[in-house]
GROMACS .gro file of C-alpha atoms in nm:
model
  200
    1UNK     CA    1  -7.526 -16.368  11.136
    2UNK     CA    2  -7.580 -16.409  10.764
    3UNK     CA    3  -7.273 -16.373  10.541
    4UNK     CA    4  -7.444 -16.324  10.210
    5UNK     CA    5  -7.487 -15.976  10.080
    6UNK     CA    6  -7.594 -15.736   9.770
    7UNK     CA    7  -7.340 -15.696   9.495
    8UNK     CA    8  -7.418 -15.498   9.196
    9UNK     CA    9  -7.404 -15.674   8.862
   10UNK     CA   10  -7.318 -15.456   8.634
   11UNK     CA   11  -7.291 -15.035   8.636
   12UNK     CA   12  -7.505 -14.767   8.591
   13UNK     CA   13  -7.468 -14.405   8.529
   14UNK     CA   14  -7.737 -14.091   8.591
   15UNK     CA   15  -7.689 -13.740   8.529
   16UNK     CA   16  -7.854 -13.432   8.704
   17UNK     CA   17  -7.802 -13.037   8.678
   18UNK     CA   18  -7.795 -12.861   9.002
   19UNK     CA   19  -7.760 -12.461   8.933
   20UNK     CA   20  -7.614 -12.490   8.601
   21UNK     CA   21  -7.333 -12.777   8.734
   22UNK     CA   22  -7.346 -13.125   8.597
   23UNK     CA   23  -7.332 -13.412   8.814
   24UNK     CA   24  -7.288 -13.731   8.622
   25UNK     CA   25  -7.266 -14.043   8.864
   26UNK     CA   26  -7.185 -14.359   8.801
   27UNK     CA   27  -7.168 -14.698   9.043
   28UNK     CA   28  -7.081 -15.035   8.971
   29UNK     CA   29  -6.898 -15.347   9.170
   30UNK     CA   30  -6.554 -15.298   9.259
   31UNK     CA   31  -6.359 -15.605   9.396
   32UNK     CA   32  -6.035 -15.438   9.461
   33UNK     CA   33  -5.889 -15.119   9.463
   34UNK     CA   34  -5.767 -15.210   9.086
   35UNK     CA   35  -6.139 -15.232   8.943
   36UNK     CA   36  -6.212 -14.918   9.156
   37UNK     CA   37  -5.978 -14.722   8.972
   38UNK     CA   38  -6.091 -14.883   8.658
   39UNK     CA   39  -6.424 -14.721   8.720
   40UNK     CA   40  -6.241 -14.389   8.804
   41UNK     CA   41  -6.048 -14.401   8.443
   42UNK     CA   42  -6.322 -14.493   8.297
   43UNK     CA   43  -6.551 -14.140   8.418
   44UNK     CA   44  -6.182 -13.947   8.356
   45UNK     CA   45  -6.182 -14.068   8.002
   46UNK     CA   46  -6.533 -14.019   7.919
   47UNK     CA   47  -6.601 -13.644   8.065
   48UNK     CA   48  -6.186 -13.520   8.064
   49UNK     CA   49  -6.339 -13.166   8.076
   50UNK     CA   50  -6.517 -13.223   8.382
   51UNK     CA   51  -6.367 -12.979   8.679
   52UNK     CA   52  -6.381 -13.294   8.928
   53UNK     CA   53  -6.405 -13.629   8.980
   54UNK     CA   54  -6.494 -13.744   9.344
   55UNK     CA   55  -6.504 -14.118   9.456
   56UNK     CA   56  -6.559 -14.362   9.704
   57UNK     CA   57  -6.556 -14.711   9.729
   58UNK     CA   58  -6.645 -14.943   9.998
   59UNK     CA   59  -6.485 -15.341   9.944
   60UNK     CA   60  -6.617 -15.656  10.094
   61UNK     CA   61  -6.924 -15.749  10.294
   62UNK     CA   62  -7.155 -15.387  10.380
   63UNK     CA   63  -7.129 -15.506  10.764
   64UNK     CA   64  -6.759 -15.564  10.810
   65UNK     CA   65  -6.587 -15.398  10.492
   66UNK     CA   66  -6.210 -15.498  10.501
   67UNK     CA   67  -6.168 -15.165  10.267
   68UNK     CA   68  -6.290 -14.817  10.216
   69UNK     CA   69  -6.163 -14.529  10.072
   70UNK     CA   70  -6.284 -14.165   9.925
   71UNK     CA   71  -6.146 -13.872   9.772
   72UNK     CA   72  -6.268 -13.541   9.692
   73UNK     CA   73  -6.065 -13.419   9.420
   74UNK     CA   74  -6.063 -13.063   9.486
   75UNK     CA   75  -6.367 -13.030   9.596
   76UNK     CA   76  -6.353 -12.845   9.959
   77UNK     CA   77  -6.273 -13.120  10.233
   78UNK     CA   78  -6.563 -13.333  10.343
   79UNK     CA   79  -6.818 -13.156  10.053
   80UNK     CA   80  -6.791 -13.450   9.812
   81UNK     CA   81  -6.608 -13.831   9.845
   82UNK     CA   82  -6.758 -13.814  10.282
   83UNK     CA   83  -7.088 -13.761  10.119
   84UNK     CA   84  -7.060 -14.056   9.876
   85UNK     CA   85  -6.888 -14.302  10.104
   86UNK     CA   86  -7.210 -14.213  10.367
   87UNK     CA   87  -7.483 -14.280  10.077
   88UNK     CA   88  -7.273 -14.661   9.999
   89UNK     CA   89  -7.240 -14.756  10.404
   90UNK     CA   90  -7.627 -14.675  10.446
   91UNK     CA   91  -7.715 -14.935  10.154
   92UNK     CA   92  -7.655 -15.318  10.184
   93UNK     CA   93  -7.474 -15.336   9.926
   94UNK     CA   94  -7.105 -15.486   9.901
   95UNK     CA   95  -6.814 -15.461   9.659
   96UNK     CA   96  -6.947 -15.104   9.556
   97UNK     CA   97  -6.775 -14.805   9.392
   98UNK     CA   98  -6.963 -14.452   9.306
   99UNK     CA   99  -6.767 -14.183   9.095
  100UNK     CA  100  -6.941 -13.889   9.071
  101UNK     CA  101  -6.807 -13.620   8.832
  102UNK     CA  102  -6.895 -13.224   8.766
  103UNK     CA  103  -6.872 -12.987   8.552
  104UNK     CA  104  -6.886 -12.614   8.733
  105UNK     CA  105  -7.151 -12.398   8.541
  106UNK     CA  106  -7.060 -12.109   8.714
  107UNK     CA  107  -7.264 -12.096   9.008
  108UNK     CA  108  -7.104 -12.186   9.345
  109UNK     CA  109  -7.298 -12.422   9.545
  110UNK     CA  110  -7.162 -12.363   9.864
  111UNK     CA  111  -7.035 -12.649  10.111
  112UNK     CA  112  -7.352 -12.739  10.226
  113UNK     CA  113  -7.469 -12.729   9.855
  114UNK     CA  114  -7.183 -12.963   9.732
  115UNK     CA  115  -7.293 -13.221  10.026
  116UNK     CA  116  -7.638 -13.193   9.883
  117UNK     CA  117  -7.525 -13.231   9.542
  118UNK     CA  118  -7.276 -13.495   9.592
  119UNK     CA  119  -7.473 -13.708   9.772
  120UNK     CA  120  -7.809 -13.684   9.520
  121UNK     CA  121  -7.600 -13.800   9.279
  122UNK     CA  122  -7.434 -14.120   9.457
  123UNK     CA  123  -7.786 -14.202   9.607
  124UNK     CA  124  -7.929 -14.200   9.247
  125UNK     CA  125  -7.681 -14.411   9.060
  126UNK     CA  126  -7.670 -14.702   9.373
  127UNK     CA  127  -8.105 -14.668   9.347
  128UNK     CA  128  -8.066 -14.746   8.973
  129UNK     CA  129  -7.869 -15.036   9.028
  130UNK     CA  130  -7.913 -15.398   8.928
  131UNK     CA  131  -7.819 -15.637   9.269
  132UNK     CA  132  -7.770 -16.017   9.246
  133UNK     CA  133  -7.694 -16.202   9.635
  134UNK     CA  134  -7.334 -16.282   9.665
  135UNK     CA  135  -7.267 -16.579   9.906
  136UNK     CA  136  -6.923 -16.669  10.079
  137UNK     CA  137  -6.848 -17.020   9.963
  138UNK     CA  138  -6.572 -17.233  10.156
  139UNK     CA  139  -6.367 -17.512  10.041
  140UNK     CA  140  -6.396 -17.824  10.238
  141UNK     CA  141  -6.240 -18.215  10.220
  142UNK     CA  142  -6.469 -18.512  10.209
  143UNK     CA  143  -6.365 -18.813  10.300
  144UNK     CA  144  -6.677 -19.132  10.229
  145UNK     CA  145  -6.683 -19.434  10.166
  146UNK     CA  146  -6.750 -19.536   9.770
  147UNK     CA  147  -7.129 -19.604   9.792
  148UNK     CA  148  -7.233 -19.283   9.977
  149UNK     CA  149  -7.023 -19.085   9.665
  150UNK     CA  150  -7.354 -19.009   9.472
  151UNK     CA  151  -7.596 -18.907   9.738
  152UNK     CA  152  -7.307 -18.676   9.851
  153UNK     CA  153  -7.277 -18.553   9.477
  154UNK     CA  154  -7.664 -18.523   9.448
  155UNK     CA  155  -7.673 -18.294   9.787
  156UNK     CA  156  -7.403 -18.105   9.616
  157UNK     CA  157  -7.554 -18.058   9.290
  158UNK     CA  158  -7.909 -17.925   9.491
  159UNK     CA  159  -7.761 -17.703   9.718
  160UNK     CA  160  -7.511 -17.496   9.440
  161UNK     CA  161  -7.193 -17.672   9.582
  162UNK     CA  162  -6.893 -17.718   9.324
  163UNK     CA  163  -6.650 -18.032   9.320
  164UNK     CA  164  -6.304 -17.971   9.254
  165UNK     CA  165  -6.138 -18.280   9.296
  166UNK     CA  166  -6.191 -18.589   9.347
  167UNK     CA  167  -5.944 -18.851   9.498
  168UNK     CA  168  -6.024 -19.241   9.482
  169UNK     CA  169  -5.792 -19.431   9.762
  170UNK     CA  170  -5.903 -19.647   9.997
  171UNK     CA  171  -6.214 -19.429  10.004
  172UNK     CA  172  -6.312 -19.118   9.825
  173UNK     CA  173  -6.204 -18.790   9.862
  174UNK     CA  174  -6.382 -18.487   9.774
  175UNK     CA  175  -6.263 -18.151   9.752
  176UNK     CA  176  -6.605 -17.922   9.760
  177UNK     CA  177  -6.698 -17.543   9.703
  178UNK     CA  178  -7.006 -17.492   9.931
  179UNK     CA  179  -7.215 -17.184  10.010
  180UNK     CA  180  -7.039 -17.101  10.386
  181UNK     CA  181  -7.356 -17.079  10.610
  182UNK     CA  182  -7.472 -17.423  10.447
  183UNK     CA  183  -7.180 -17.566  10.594
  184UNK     CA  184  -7.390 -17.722  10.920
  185UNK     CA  185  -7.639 -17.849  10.705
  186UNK     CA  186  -7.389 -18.009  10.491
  187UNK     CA  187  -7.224 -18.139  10.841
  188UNK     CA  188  -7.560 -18.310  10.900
  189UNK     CA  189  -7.589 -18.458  10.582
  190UNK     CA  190  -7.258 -18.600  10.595
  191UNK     CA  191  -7.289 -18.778  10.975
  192UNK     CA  192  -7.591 -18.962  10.809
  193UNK     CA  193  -7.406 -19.087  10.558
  194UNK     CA  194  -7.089 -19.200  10.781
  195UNK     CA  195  -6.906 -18.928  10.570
  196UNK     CA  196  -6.705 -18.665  10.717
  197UNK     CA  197  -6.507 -18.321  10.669
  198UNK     CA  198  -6.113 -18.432  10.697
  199UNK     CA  199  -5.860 -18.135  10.655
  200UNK     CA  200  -5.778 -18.014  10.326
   0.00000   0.00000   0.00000
């Protein structure tokens, strides 16, 4: 299974009026919990008279997350951060956080309403979003002998793999970056070239 997946590069904020509320959402790549809440302050800071500000984040790849989280800042359980998280685990998107803040305008929505609202609003900001692929990379030891160094650097260069290090002893060593699912390929390459991966 592929371990690439859609990040978003930067962030992007929409606004919409549903019965005289304002629902101002805006979605950008989160990393950690720290740059979540970064996002959060930010939307705090710019609308401080809003009545809420509900949230939900999802961190890692979109088809094993190793974090996700929501809140629904006074909004009635389930009517506004559940809606948000749904709309991010729906898109293949990774590293993603949506704040979506309101101002009341007098007219209650009703649960069902708020769901509706809420989940508009995430759905809008992620569609508006810029994506760029992000993919693993893995750190690997090469050991070669000294005249197979620049094919070895040239498959590097052409296949977006980073050198670290590089350790001349009795033969080279070569401490890579490599995009993880080329890491076969790169196996291949290496056997050819009476190279190999030695422990880092």
């Amino acid at each position: 299974m592929s371990t690439s997946f859609w990040v978003p590069v930067s962030q992007v904020e929409v606004e919409f009026e549903i019965k005289k509320s304002r629902f101002i959402a805006r979605a950008g790549v989160a990393e950690s919990r720290e740059q979540a809440m970064e996002i959060l302050a930010l939307m705090q800071q710019r609308y401080p008279e809003a009545w809420h500000h509900c949230w939900a984040y999802q961190l890692g790849s979109p088809h094993s997350p190793y974090s996700a989280a929501m809140n629904d800042d006074g909004e009635p359980s389930g009517t506004a951060g559940r809606p948000i998280l749904n709309v991010i685990q729906h898109k293949e998107i990774g590293n993603l956080m949506v704040v979506v803040s309101r101002y009341f305008g007098g007219v209650k929505l009703g649960a069902g309403g708020l769901v509706r609202s809420y989940s508009a609003a995430a759905e809008q900001a992620v569609s508006a979003l810029k994506l760029s692929l992000y993919q693993p990379k893995v750190a690997l030891k090469i050991a070669c002998d000294f005249s197979k160094e620049q094919p070895i650097r040239h498959w590097l260069s052409e296949h977006n793999g980073d050198i670290k290090q590089v350790d001349y002893q009795n033969e080279v060593f070569l401490t890579v970056d490599i995009v993880e699912e080329l890491q076969p390929t790169l196996l291949a390459f290496l056997a050819g070239q009476g190279a190999r991966f030695v422990s880092s």
